[in-house]
Amino acid sequence: AQFELVKLLAARHRNVAVVGDDDQAIFRFRGASMSNILDFDRSYPDARQVVLLENRRSPQAVLDSAYRLIQHNNPDRLEVAQKIDKRLVSTVGTGVAPQHLAFDTVSTESDQVAEMIREEHEAGRPYRDFAILVRANHDADHYLRALNMRGIPWTFSGNAGLYGRPEVRLLIAFLRSVAHPDDSVSLHYLASSDIYQVPIVDLTKCATYADRRHRWLFDVLRAVPSEVELSEEGAGAIARLIADLQRYMELAREHPTGEVLYQFLVDSGLMTRYAKAPAELEQEVQNVSKFFTRVKDAARVLKYDNVREFVNHLDALVEAGDDPAVAEADTETPAVHVLTVHKAKGLEWPVVFMVDCAQNRFPSTRRSDPIEIPSGLIKDLLPTGDFHEQEERRLFYVGMTRAKERLYLSSAEDMGGKRKWKVSQFVLEALDLPKDAARPFRARAIEQLRRLAPPPEAPGLGLTPMADDEALAVSHRQVDDYQTCPLKYQFIHILRIPLRQHHSVVYGNALHKAVEFYLRRRAVGNFTALEDLLLAFDDAWRNEGFLTREHEEQRKRAGVAALTRFYHEEEASGEKPTEVEREFGFNLEMNRGLNRVRGRFDRVDETPQGLVIVDYKSSDVTDQKKADQRAKESLQLKIYALAQHEATGRLPARVELRFLESGLTGRHTPTAEDLAIAREAIAEAARGIRQRRFEATPDYQACRYCPYNQICPSTATQE
């Protein structure tokens, strides 16, 4: 379907360029079709072909092994079909050949991989140089345990698993307990969590009583029968749990899911915990933030935004197989990176371990489609060989070519079950080994006993400075946040700690969406009725964050009045915007041009005096002098002027802040001094962000309006 769309779009001019590598086509399960690449020349026989052979990542020894492997997909490859040479040439030298590591058991394999990493780290190599690539999410467990046993920090990124993360499971259990008091499993999970810490003996007594009498656990905990003896600690914890749940159930009657969940995070102390130890909990916080995004997305599609509707919606998604990926770990994080080969595509590390390279594990066994499509209905070019095996071989090829220096392929004879596992055919193909070439390494008895010890907690992670050659992109809002308080920047833009939706944000977003709708139509000469403008405002409105229902209605009336005034003034002016929501981007001269500033102008007008850049504000300014002063001092407008200067070499004639509620316009003529101030502000923020300097800079006025002042350990608003 994708290729058919391309052909339709390019039918008239045939001006189309594609980039692809058939040897790295690994996303068939997402609908990607390798035949798009193989069939391109047949649809466009006059297309000019450029073969890219220079490889700047991997040594020649690794490239040669990968090439030897992928040739087993012949003749269903572009190299054969087009009679071209795809043997890659390294620019980094010959290097060391990939090495096969054979072990007796998967436990020995994981222990030895972790031990090799520990030894190399002690010799001076940082942990972030290592990657352990697994075929599937569940294959990672042995390696994470082995790393934990040695105190080696790690990050894990699989293909999926957000809902299974402990921090997200807790939130789901909370929501289910609020929505469905009969969900005893979720309530049990919530009660035994670190939040409530109901002693397991007391909880088991109550759960057993509920099971035997066919009652909900919630009912038993709400009124514990006299025959169930509880400890004093357990009785107190249960009382707190039930009181909280009843309070949240009451809250959920009038408030959307996001607000209820946010209140739980604040009340439980989780928000404060995230704020006080951000470096160690970065990925956990990002997973919570990602779940909040799912909650907000659901609010846009659900008829009623409440906890019960969301839980039913989530259950339907889970039943259909939805389980989004966890938050991505920064590749510069000082930790060993454990991830699936699919997630590794596009990434690179100096040392790569491809583990569990056993037949029927990698390549995996083929799973039949529930409904097989007859070959006569398939429009894709069908390979002459086994398409599943070929896809797995391409995946193995991708994994091999992630290595910048060293590549290890490891396997074990015993991976569970009675039979012995054979070495993957891909290892034998890549390294040109006979089937009986590997003699497994066996662990000593004492090492086998050590595996029985309980694993310690995963080591914490710290934030390391960005590499000099790593690109950094910032917006005017990010620069402003960093200037206000570096810790606030970290909370918002790195950790993405969830925020309770503030009514001023809801109000401002709805106004801006409506104004954008009107201006886009006006820019192309289309008439817009006032009723349509107000309908766009109503569509963008969200009933979140307001103090009361009366407060929401009052703010909505104010928005209607502001837009009505805006509409009549625009219609009377006869002016049309030249551009609406125009994006910009430019590089700053420092750090080899790798600091990029990006953003967009609300409105750009070409006037006889020159270019005018406009930004609309929802805040209420009723004094003309104050409006002009705001425009003169605005760092945002200074950055806008700098962006225009970088693009054209000329300053805009004027920059403006248009205040929608009052109808006032603050005006300022940019100067060279404004550009210097903008450059310095961007450079200062970029330096701090690159160095990972996120110390708090408490100021009463700034802290007073900071959305994190209730959880920030450094806030100046605490008495």
XYZ file of C-alpha atoms in Angstrom:
719
model
C 0.000 0.000 0.000
C 2.861 2.404 0.796
C 4.482 1.846 -2.579
C 1.160 2.263 -4.365
C 0.734 5.654 -2.655
C 4.249 6.669 -3.746
C 3.471 5.722 -7.330
C 0.240 7.719 -7.276
C 1.934 10.798 -5.811
C 4.775 10.646 -8.337
C 2.655 9.615 -11.328
C 2.741 12.984 -13.088
C 6.334 14.139 -12.599
C 8.055 10.833 -11.652
C 10.319 12.879 -9.375
C 10.922 10.390 -6.586
C 13.982 9.303 -4.606
C 14.171 6.389 -2.190
C 16.803 5.183 0.242
C 16.832 1.618 1.472
C 18.855 -1.464 2.289
C 17.141 -4.752 1.540
C 19.577 -6.500 3.895
C 18.176 -4.500 6.838
C 14.451 -4.917 6.145
C 13.427 -6.266 9.573
C 9.992 -4.834 10.302
C 7.744 -7.150 8.351
C 5.642 -7.671 11.506
C 4.772 -3.948 11.352
C 3.700 -4.152 7.731
C 6.973 -3.166 6.047
C 7.467 -4.885 2.696
C 10.932 -5.721 1.391
C 9.496 -6.117 -2.092
C 9.116 -2.312 -2.188
C 12.907 -2.147 -2.531
C 13.244 -5.097 -4.874
C 10.406 -3.906 -7.118
C 11.399 -0.226 -7.335
C 13.533 -0.603 -10.458
C 10.749 -2.438 -12.237
C 8.389 0.470 -11.689
C 11.053 3.111 -12.386
C 13.528 1.523 -14.838
C 15.068 4.909 -15.708
C 15.936 5.730 -12.078
C 19.599 6.472 -11.389
C 21.124 4.101 -8.855
C 23.769 5.015 -6.275
C 25.344 2.219 -4.217
C 26.753 3.297 -0.840
C 29.644 1.025 0.108
C 31.642 3.096 2.602
C 31.062 2.073 6.220
C 32.318 4.374 8.975
C 31.177 2.302 11.942
C 32.376 -1.290 11.945
C 35.817 -2.811 11.294
C 36.305 -4.831 8.117
C 36.424 -8.135 10.009
C 32.887 -7.567 11.323
C 31.609 -6.400 7.929
C 33.066 -9.443 6.182
C 31.394 -11.828 8.640
C 28.067 -10.042 8.267
C 28.399 -10.148 4.469
C 29.181 -13.870 4.593
C 26.004 -14.376 6.625
C 23.639 -12.326 4.473
C 24.690 -14.038 1.263
C 22.729 -17.054 2.472
C 19.623 -15.020 1.544
C 20.612 -15.186 -2.142
C 19.083 -15.048 -4.695
C 16.367 -12.955 -2.988
C 18.629 -9.934 -2.569
C 19.117 -6.715 -4.512
C 22.798 -7.538 -5.010
C 21.876 -10.595 -7.066
C 18.788 -9.182 -8.751
C 20.544 -5.969 -9.868
C 24.014 -7.501 -10.300
C 25.638 -4.928 -8.026
C 28.382 -5.222 -5.415
C 27.214 -4.681 -1.823
C 30.370 -5.742 -0.010
C 30.903 -2.893 2.454
C 34.337 -1.321 2.867
C 35.348 -0.113 6.332
C 37.045 3.236 6.894
C 38.182 2.250 10.414
C 40.544 -0.598 9.561
C 40.535 -4.388 9.730
C 39.815 -4.745 13.443
C 39.246 -7.966 15.377
C 37.150 -10.791 13.958
C 33.854 -11.624 15.716
C 34.242 -14.292 18.384
C 31.904 -17.158 19.271
C 31.536 -17.906 22.995
C 30.027 -21.322 23.785
C 28.730 -22.226 27.272
C 27.108 -25.194 28.977
C 24.076 -23.356 30.404
C 22.383 -20.023 29.836
C 23.220 -19.111 33.450
C 26.917 -19.628 32.753
C 26.532 -17.642 29.552
C 24.947 -14.656 31.298
C 27.468 -14.789 34.170
C 30.458 -14.843 31.836
C 29.117 -12.029 29.666
C 28.636 -9.894 32.783
C 32.089 -10.881 34.063
C 33.741 -9.890 30.768
C 32.032 -6.513 30.975
C 33.159 -6.030 34.590
C 36.763 -6.888 33.734
C 36.860 -4.534 30.761
C 35.314 -1.771 32.854
C 37.990 -2.222 35.515
C 40.545 -1.886 32.723
C 39.137 1.540 31.879
C 36.267 1.075 29.427
C 33.044 2.920 30.441
C 29.854 0.906 30.892
C 28.057 2.858 28.166
C 30.399 1.261 25.597
C 28.676 -2.128 26.028
C 25.449 -3.451 24.563
C 23.794 -6.828 25.110
C 21.406 -7.609 22.262
C 18.643 -10.160 22.814
C 16.145 -11.614 20.364
C 13.081 -11.107 22.584
C 12.201 -9.195 25.755
C 12.083 -12.237 28.046
C 15.579 -13.306 26.949
C 17.036 -10.367 28.896
C 16.161 -11.604 32.403
C 19.262 -13.792 32.901
C 21.578 -10.974 31.846
C 19.923 -8.309 33.987
C 20.269 -10.597 37.016
C 23.935 -11.299 36.229
C 24.638 -7.567 35.900
C 22.845 -6.880 39.189
C 24.923 -9.527 40.971
C 28.070 -7.616 40.023
C 26.711 -4.161 40.752
C 26.846 -3.185 37.080
C 24.345 -0.452 36.107
C 22.110 -1.215 33.133
C 19.215 0.096 31.102
C 16.735 -2.122 29.292
C 14.725 -1.215 26.195
C 12.523 -3.912 24.747
C 9.965 -3.943 21.976
C 7.161 -3.500 24.483
C 6.409 -3.745 28.169
C 5.281 -0.352 29.522
C 2.264 -1.842 31.300
C 4.456 -4.486 32.904
C 6.898 -2.028 34.489
C 6.488 -1.992 38.307
C 5.986 1.785 38.451
C 3.229 1.607 35.810
C 1.647 -1.565 37.220
C 1.180 0.339 40.479
C -0.696 3.148 38.712
C -2.874 0.687 36.807
C -3.645 -1.216 40.024
C -4.635 2.066 41.683
C -6.968 3.062 38.834
C -8.561 -0.376 38.713
C -9.081 -0.349 42.481
C -10.846 3.022 42.213
C -12.942 2.027 39.190
C -13.794 -1.529 40.194
C -13.852 -2.329 43.936
C -14.511 -5.949 42.959
C -11.042 -6.207 41.365
C -9.422 -7.976 44.313
C -6.217 -8.769 42.398
C -5.457 -5.084 41.737
C -6.373 -4.125 45.292
C -4.052 -6.822 46.659
C -1.206 -5.440 44.505
C -1.878 -1.886 45.690
C -2.129 -2.901 49.354
C 1.174 -4.788 49.270
C 3.017 -1.974 47.473
C 5.566 0.323 49.097
C 2.867 3.009 49.249
C 0.674 1.214 51.817
C 2.899 -1.636 53.009
C 0.119 -3.773 54.461
C 2.007 -6.650 56.147
C 1.767 -9.723 53.959
C 0.520 -11.917 56.832
C -2.394 -9.564 57.538
C -3.161 -9.156 53.842
C -3.125 -12.916 53.303
C -5.538 -13.446 56.208
C -7.991 -10.953 54.724
C -7.622 -12.334 51.187
C -8.172 -15.900 52.400
C -11.267 -14.850 54.351
C -12.641 -13.068 51.266
C -12.008 -16.095 49.035
C -13.664 -18.568 51.385
C -16.786 -16.453 51.781
C -16.900 -15.322 48.140
C -16.622 -11.658 49.052
C -14.679 -8.781 47.569
C -11.368 -8.072 49.243
C -12.421 -4.410 49.353
C -15.465 -5.251 51.503
C -13.380 -7.338 53.893
C -10.736 -4.625 54.282
C -13.413 -1.962 54.763
C -14.911 -3.876 57.696
C -12.452 -6.495 58.880
C -14.356 -9.292 60.673
C -13.512 -9.907 64.314
C -12.284 -13.442 63.597
C -9.497 -12.041 61.373
C -6.750 -11.024 63.791
C -4.576 -8.192 62.530
C -1.384 -6.658 63.826
C -1.540 -3.057 64.960
C 0.625 -2.083 62.000
C -1.627 -3.948 59.561
C -4.833 -2.452 60.943
C -3.420 1.050 60.559
C -2.186 0.457 57.011
C -5.522 -1.057 55.942
C -7.468 1.832 57.461
C -5.314 4.319 55.549
C -5.713 2.356 52.299
C -9.509 2.199 52.519
C -9.822 5.855 53.547
C -7.689 6.887 50.588
C -9.609 4.729 48.113
C -12.960 6.101 49.283
C -11.607 9.638 48.926
C -10.315 8.916 45.404
C -13.625 7.294 44.436
C -15.374 10.486 45.493
C -12.821 12.582 43.592
C -13.318 10.435 40.487
C -17.032 11.309 40.386
C -16.303 14.874 39.273
C -12.732 14.884 37.953
C -11.040 13.357 34.892
C -8.664 10.422 35.107
C -5.501 12.489 34.780
C -6.349 14.658 37.794
C -7.206 11.665 39.983
C -3.993 9.893 39.027
C -1.917 13.028 39.561
C -3.426 13.516 43.023
C -2.467 9.941 43.904
C 1.136 10.602 42.847
C 1.268 13.701 45.041
C -0.484 12.179 48.064
C 1.556 8.970 47.941
C 4.841 10.856 47.983
C 5.911 9.465 44.614
C 6.189 12.929 43.072
C 8.446 14.071 45.902
C 10.524 10.898 45.552
C 10.983 11.517 41.832
C 11.978 15.115 42.493
C 14.572 14.321 45.172
C 16.437 11.555 43.331
C 15.995 12.331 39.619
C 19.205 10.813 38.245
C 18.619 7.367 39.696
C 14.960 7.297 38.713
C 15.120 8.910 35.277
C 13.778 5.968 33.284
C 11.134 5.189 35.908
C 9.868 8.772 35.802
C 9.816 8.746 32.008
C 7.757 5.545 32.038
C 5.248 7.184 34.384
C 5.188 10.216 32.088
C 4.605 7.973 29.090
C 1.654 6.344 30.854
C 0.250 9.807 31.586
C 0.444 10.508 27.865
C -1.691 7.417 27.265
C -4.203 8.743 29.788
C -4.351 12.113 27.995
C -4.669 10.459 24.591
C -7.583 8.387 25.857
C -9.306 11.508 27.186
C -9.561 12.809 23.619
C -11.401 9.750 22.318
C -13.525 8.634 25.274
C -17.079 9.903 25.472
C -16.671 10.439 29.207
C -13.261 11.155 30.701
C -13.449 9.366 34.021
C -11.541 6.589 35.757
C -14.065 3.836 35.050
C -14.204 4.621 31.314
C -10.421 4.800 31.100
C -9.917 1.462 32.862
C -12.405 -0.214 30.524
C -10.604 1.406 27.579
C -7.217 0.238 28.878
C -8.474 -3.303 29.454
C -9.736 -3.430 25.872
C -6.352 -2.256 24.578
C -4.473 -4.820 26.660
C -6.813 -7.587 25.552
C -6.132 -6.593 21.932
C -2.388 -6.941 22.561
C -1.439 -3.302 23.124
C 1.618 -2.843 25.352
C 3.741 0.141 24.286
C 7.491 0.241 24.618
C 9.084 1.587 27.765
C 10.768 4.976 27.691
C 13.943 5.034 25.657
C 17.212 5.148 27.585
C 19.786 7.747 26.578
C 22.677 6.008 24.794
C 25.044 8.244 26.780
C 23.697 6.931 30.092
C 26.651 5.424 32.034
C 25.253 1.910 31.970
C 25.310 -1.292 29.956
C 22.568 -1.137 27.340
C 20.394 -4.250 27.177
C 17.872 -4.225 24.346
C 16.278 -6.248 21.599
C 17.916 -6.323 18.184
C 14.876 -4.586 16.714
C 15.337 -1.677 19.137
C 19.063 -1.542 18.353
C 18.594 -0.646 14.689
C 20.237 2.700 13.977
C 22.373 2.571 17.140
C 25.997 1.590 17.726
C 28.369 0.623 20.557
C 32.086 -0.174 20.748
C 31.436 -3.653 22.219
C 28.382 -5.730 21.329
C 27.307 -9.081 22.783
C 24.687 -10.930 20.741
C 23.476 -13.545 23.212
C 21.309 -16.675 23.179
C 22.463 -17.495 19.646
C 20.922 -20.965 19.673
C 18.928 -22.644 16.942
C 15.175 -22.029 17.370
C 15.974 -19.077 19.632
C 17.760 -16.990 17.009
C 16.473 -17.713 14.403
C 13.212 -18.006 16.266
C 10.680 -20.615 15.298
C 8.116 -19.470 12.797
C 4.613 -18.813 14.096
C 1.824 -19.410 11.626
C -0.541 -16.536 10.965
C -3.986 -17.111 12.510
C -5.489 -16.653 9.044
C -3.177 -17.608 6.201
C -3.544 -15.413 3.103
C -3.660 -17.437 -0.115
C -0.533 -16.839 -2.198
C -2.701 -15.752 -5.121
C -3.929 -12.726 -3.132
C -0.456 -11.582 -2.052
C 0.846 -8.717 -4.195
C 4.336 -8.725 -2.658
C 7.127 -10.513 -4.476
C 7.432 -13.905 -2.784
C 11.003 -15.090 -2.082
C 12.270 -18.389 -3.412
C 13.585 -19.284 0.051
C 11.993 -19.410 3.518
C 10.832 -15.814 4.115
C 10.831 -16.205 7.934
C 14.383 -17.533 7.993
C 15.471 -14.747 5.641
C 13.889 -12.092 7.860
C 15.621 -13.568 10.922
C 18.929 -13.591 9.032
C 18.502 -9.911 8.163
C 17.807 -9.225 11.842
C 21.006 -11.050 12.814
C 22.872 -8.983 10.197
C 21.546 -5.779 11.766
C 22.712 -6.932 15.198
C 26.211 -7.768 13.968
C 26.670 -4.395 12.287
C 25.961 -2.459 15.510
C 29.543 -3.188 16.679
C 32.176 -0.459 16.324
C 35.116 -2.468 17.703
C 34.352 -5.917 19.142
C 31.547 -8.381 18.463
C 30.804 -11.489 20.538
C 28.242 -14.137 19.562
C 27.367 -16.368 22.521
C 25.277 -19.513 22.916
C 24.512 -22.233 25.470
C 23.680 -25.929 25.227
C 21.226 -25.872 28.130
C 18.563 -23.168 27.882
C 15.930 -25.051 29.835
C 14.139 -28.278 29.046
C 15.586 -31.739 28.467
C 17.165 -31.391 25.036
C 20.482 -29.820 24.137
C 20.305 -26.638 22.110
C 22.395 -26.382 18.966
C 24.443 -23.352 18.001
C 22.500 -21.018 15.721
C 22.997 -21.662 12.033
C 23.611 -17.907 11.718
C 26.729 -18.128 13.899
C 28.053 -20.968 11.759
C 27.246 -19.089 8.550
C 28.763 -15.782 9.699
C 31.966 -17.248 11.118
C 32.215 -20.113 8.608
C 32.374 -22.710 11.411
C 31.644 -26.448 11.305
C 28.669 -27.624 13.358
C 30.858 -29.236 16.045
C 33.403 -26.409 16.292
C 32.350 -25.090 19.699
C 33.290 -26.761 22.969
C 31.170 -25.250 25.742
C 32.681 -23.476 28.724
C 31.427 -24.951 32.020
C 31.061 -23.037 35.260
C 32.734 -24.199 38.460
C 30.527 -25.607 41.225
C 31.052 -22.558 43.464
C 29.886 -20.253 40.668
C 26.726 -22.304 40.281
C 26.006 -21.904 44.011
C 26.502 -18.126 43.866
C 23.684 -17.880 41.336
C 21.258 -18.989 44.038
C 21.855 -15.786 46.005
C 19.029 -13.213 45.782
C 19.900 -10.487 43.286
C 20.673 -7.064 44.733
C 18.807 -3.986 43.620
C 19.809 -2.609 40.241
C 22.517 0.039 40.698
C 21.541 3.670 40.278
C 22.466 5.752 37.284
C 23.945 9.207 37.123
C 23.706 11.918 34.495
C 26.848 12.321 32.409
C 27.681 15.345 30.247
C 26.713 15.220 26.594
C 29.461 14.438 24.107
C 30.898 17.468 22.287
C 29.805 16.095 18.932
C 26.250 15.304 20.085
C 23.522 17.534 18.672
C 21.349 19.575 21.045
C 18.070 21.166 19.967
C 16.309 23.745 22.154
C 13.255 25.962 21.843
C 12.691 29.414 23.304
C 10.593 27.821 26.041
C 13.413 25.441 26.994
C 15.881 28.333 27.142
C 13.467 30.303 29.306
C 12.856 27.331 31.613
C 16.590 26.789 32.071
C 17.142 30.485 32.797
C 14.331 30.444 35.342
C 15.617 27.323 37.113
C 17.790 24.483 35.754
C 16.019 21.974 38.028
C 12.672 23.036 36.559
C 14.137 22.378 33.108
C 15.129 18.872 34.169
C 11.706 18.149 35.648
C 9.896 19.282 32.481
C 12.152 18.403 29.557
C 14.285 15.454 30.718
C 12.378 13.592 33.419
C 9.006 14.803 32.104
C 7.468 14.528 35.551
C 3.688 14.579 34.984
C 1.930 17.858 35.642
C -1.583 18.501 36.815
C -3.247 20.319 33.933
C -3.526 23.985 34.953
C -6.615 25.920 33.972
C -4.542 28.740 32.456
C -2.862 26.231 30.111
C -6.228 24.785 29.038
C -7.551 28.305 28.468
C -4.480 29.445 26.526
C -4.332 26.326 24.352
C -7.994 26.633 23.375
C -7.565 30.312 22.457
C -4.460 29.603 20.380
C -6.092 26.698 18.531
C -9.061 28.884 17.621
C -6.867 31.790 16.493
C -4.720 29.448 14.414
C -7.847 27.991 12.770
C -9.067 31.473 11.822
C -5.691 32.785 10.610
C -4.936 29.751 8.449
C -8.228 30.214 6.617
C -7.766 33.982 6.331
C -4.228 33.565 4.946
C -5.572 31.667 1.914
C -8.550 33.986 1.410
C -11.308 31.865 2.982
C -14.096 33.548 4.933
C -14.744 32.279 8.457
C -17.960 32.973 10.312
C -17.788 33.948 13.979
C -19.793 30.830 14.832
C -17.099 28.637 13.227
C -14.347 30.409 15.175
C -16.200 29.833 18.449
C -16.859 26.215 17.477
C -13.092 25.702 17.000
C -12.598 27.180 20.486
C -15.189 24.806 21.933
C -13.605 21.790 20.198
C -10.205 22.657 21.707
C -11.605 23.170 25.220
C -10.789 20.637 27.941
C -12.620 20.603 31.279
C -9.461 20.001 33.302
C -7.708 21.949 36.028
C -10.443 24.448 36.845
C -11.177 25.246 40.478
C -14.934 24.745 40.202
C -17.586 24.310 37.532
C -18.421 28.007 37.935
C -14.755 28.904 37.445
C -14.643 26.898 34.214
C -17.782 28.571 32.877
C -16.425 32.016 33.777
C -13.146 31.370 31.932
C -14.991 29.994 28.925
C -17.148 33.129 28.744
C -13.975 35.236 28.908
C -12.533 33.244 26.010
C -15.656 33.727 23.908
C -15.544 37.478 24.589
C -11.834 37.674 23.693
C -12.319 35.766 20.438
C -15.377 37.827 19.494
C -13.335 41.017 19.895
C -10.432 39.457 17.982
C -12.764 38.404 15.157
C -14.337 41.817 14.637
C -10.977 43.611 14.801
C -9.432 41.241 12.253
C -12.394 41.479 9.894
C -12.366 45.281 10.136
C -8.606 45.566 9.520
C -8.694 43.902 6.127
C -5.182 42.548 6.747
C -4.227 38.999 5.839
C -1.353 37.174 7.514
C 1.477 36.257 5.167
C 2.315 33.078 7.091
C 0.783 31.207 10.037
C 2.650 28.877 12.408
C 5.847 29.176 10.342
C 8.589 26.896 11.633
C 12.183 28.076 11.970
C 15.508 26.563 12.903
C 19.101 27.760 13.030
C 22.446 26.639 14.423
C 24.416 28.610 16.961
C 28.109 29.125 16.283
C 29.359 27.414 19.454
C 30.170 23.680 19.751
C 30.813 23.230 16.040
C 27.301 24.358 15.175
C 25.636 21.456 16.996
C 23.355 23.662 19.104
C 20.168 24.064 17.090
C 17.375 26.448 18.007
C 13.922 25.596 16.726
C 10.432 26.994 17.061
C 7.574 28.570 15.175
C 6.054 32.023 14.718
C 2.328 32.377 15.452
C 2.016 34.886 12.626
C 4.190 36.709 10.094
C 2.992 39.821 8.216
C 4.687 41.461 5.243
C 4.074 45.220 5.611
C 5.354 48.280 3.694
C 7.695 48.925 6.644
C 9.045 45.373 6.573
C 8.441 42.015 8.234
C 6.376 41.868 11.437
C 6.498 38.792 13.685
C 3.488 38.326 15.971
C 2.908 36.138 19.024
C -0.528 35.856 20.648
C -0.882 35.816 24.428
C -3.830 34.715 26.533
C -2.646 36.591 29.635
C -4.560 39.724 30.576
C -2.567 42.955 30.144
C -4.688 46.108 30.348
C -2.025 48.840 30.252
C -0.373 49.895 26.968
C 2.936 50.782 28.627
C 3.059 47.385 30.277
C 2.244 45.694 26.966
C 5.103 47.520 25.219
C 7.454 46.761 28.109
C 6.565 43.050 27.911
C 7.369 43.063 24.188
C 10.655 44.893 24.749
C 11.829 42.507 27.485
C 10.538 39.267 25.930
C 13.336 36.730 25.420
C 10.953 34.829 23.148
C 10.673 37.783 20.749
C 14.438 38.347 20.877
C 14.983 34.731 19.809
C 12.370 35.207 17.064
C 14.240 38.263 15.793
C 17.506 36.303 15.882
C 15.900 33.472 13.907
C 14.771 35.890 11.207
C 18.216 37.511 11.121
C 19.937 34.134 10.803
C 17.617 33.176 7.928
C 17.730 36.416 5.915
C 20.551 38.538 7.306
C 17.992 41.235 8.189
C 16.137 42.151 11.356
C 12.333 42.165 11.327
C 10.839 45.642 11.232
C 8.852 44.911 14.366
C 7.962 42.170 16.833
C 4.615 42.171 18.604
C 2.771 40.577 21.505
C -0.987 40.653 20.918
C -2.980 40.164 24.121
C -6.261 38.494 23.241
C -8.271 39.364 26.362
C -7.632 43.111 26.308
C -7.024 43.561 22.586
C -3.813 45.495 23.328
C -0.650 45.027 21.249
C 2.845 45.419 22.679
C 5.338 46.516 20.005
C 9.103 46.590 19.854
C 11.704 47.319 17.172
C 14.512 44.736 17.469
C 18.118 45.901 17.831
C 21.571 44.358 17.558
C 21.651 44.341 21.371
C 18.540 42.131 21.390
C 20.333 39.614 19.172
C 23.346 39.579 21.490
C 21.101 38.977 24.516
C 19.352 36.115 22.723
C 22.649 34.525 21.660
C 24.051 34.686 25.175
C 20.879 33.252 26.730
C 20.871 30.340 24.285
C 24.593 29.719 24.729
C 24.349 29.809 28.533
C 21.416 27.382 28.574
C 23.111 25.078 26.058
C 26.311 24.977 28.133
C 24.412 24.030 31.263
C 22.262 21.426 29.528
C 25.311 19.854 27.871
C 27.121 19.660 31.201
C 23.978 18.265 32.869
C 23.993 21.076 35.412
C 20.496 21.065 36.873
C 20.927 22.701 40.262
C 17.925 24.567 41.640
C 18.047 28.376 41.691
C 15.235 29.180 44.154
C 13.533 32.541 43.814
C 10.312 33.291 45.637
C 8.538 34.841 42.665
C 9.611 32.072 40.247
C 8.920 29.298 42.761
C 5.489 30.728 43.516
C 4.339 30.083 39.953
C 6.363 26.908 39.357
C 4.116 23.857 38.816
C 6.538 21.739 40.864
C 6.669 23.913 43.998
C 4.750 21.306 46.024
C 7.352 18.583 45.454
C 10.594 20.461 44.813
C 13.048 20.023 47.708
C 14.550 23.461 47.026
C 11.442 25.621 46.620
C 11.578 29.097 48.121
C 7.870 28.973 48.979
C 8.335 26.635 51.939
C 7.948 28.344 55.272
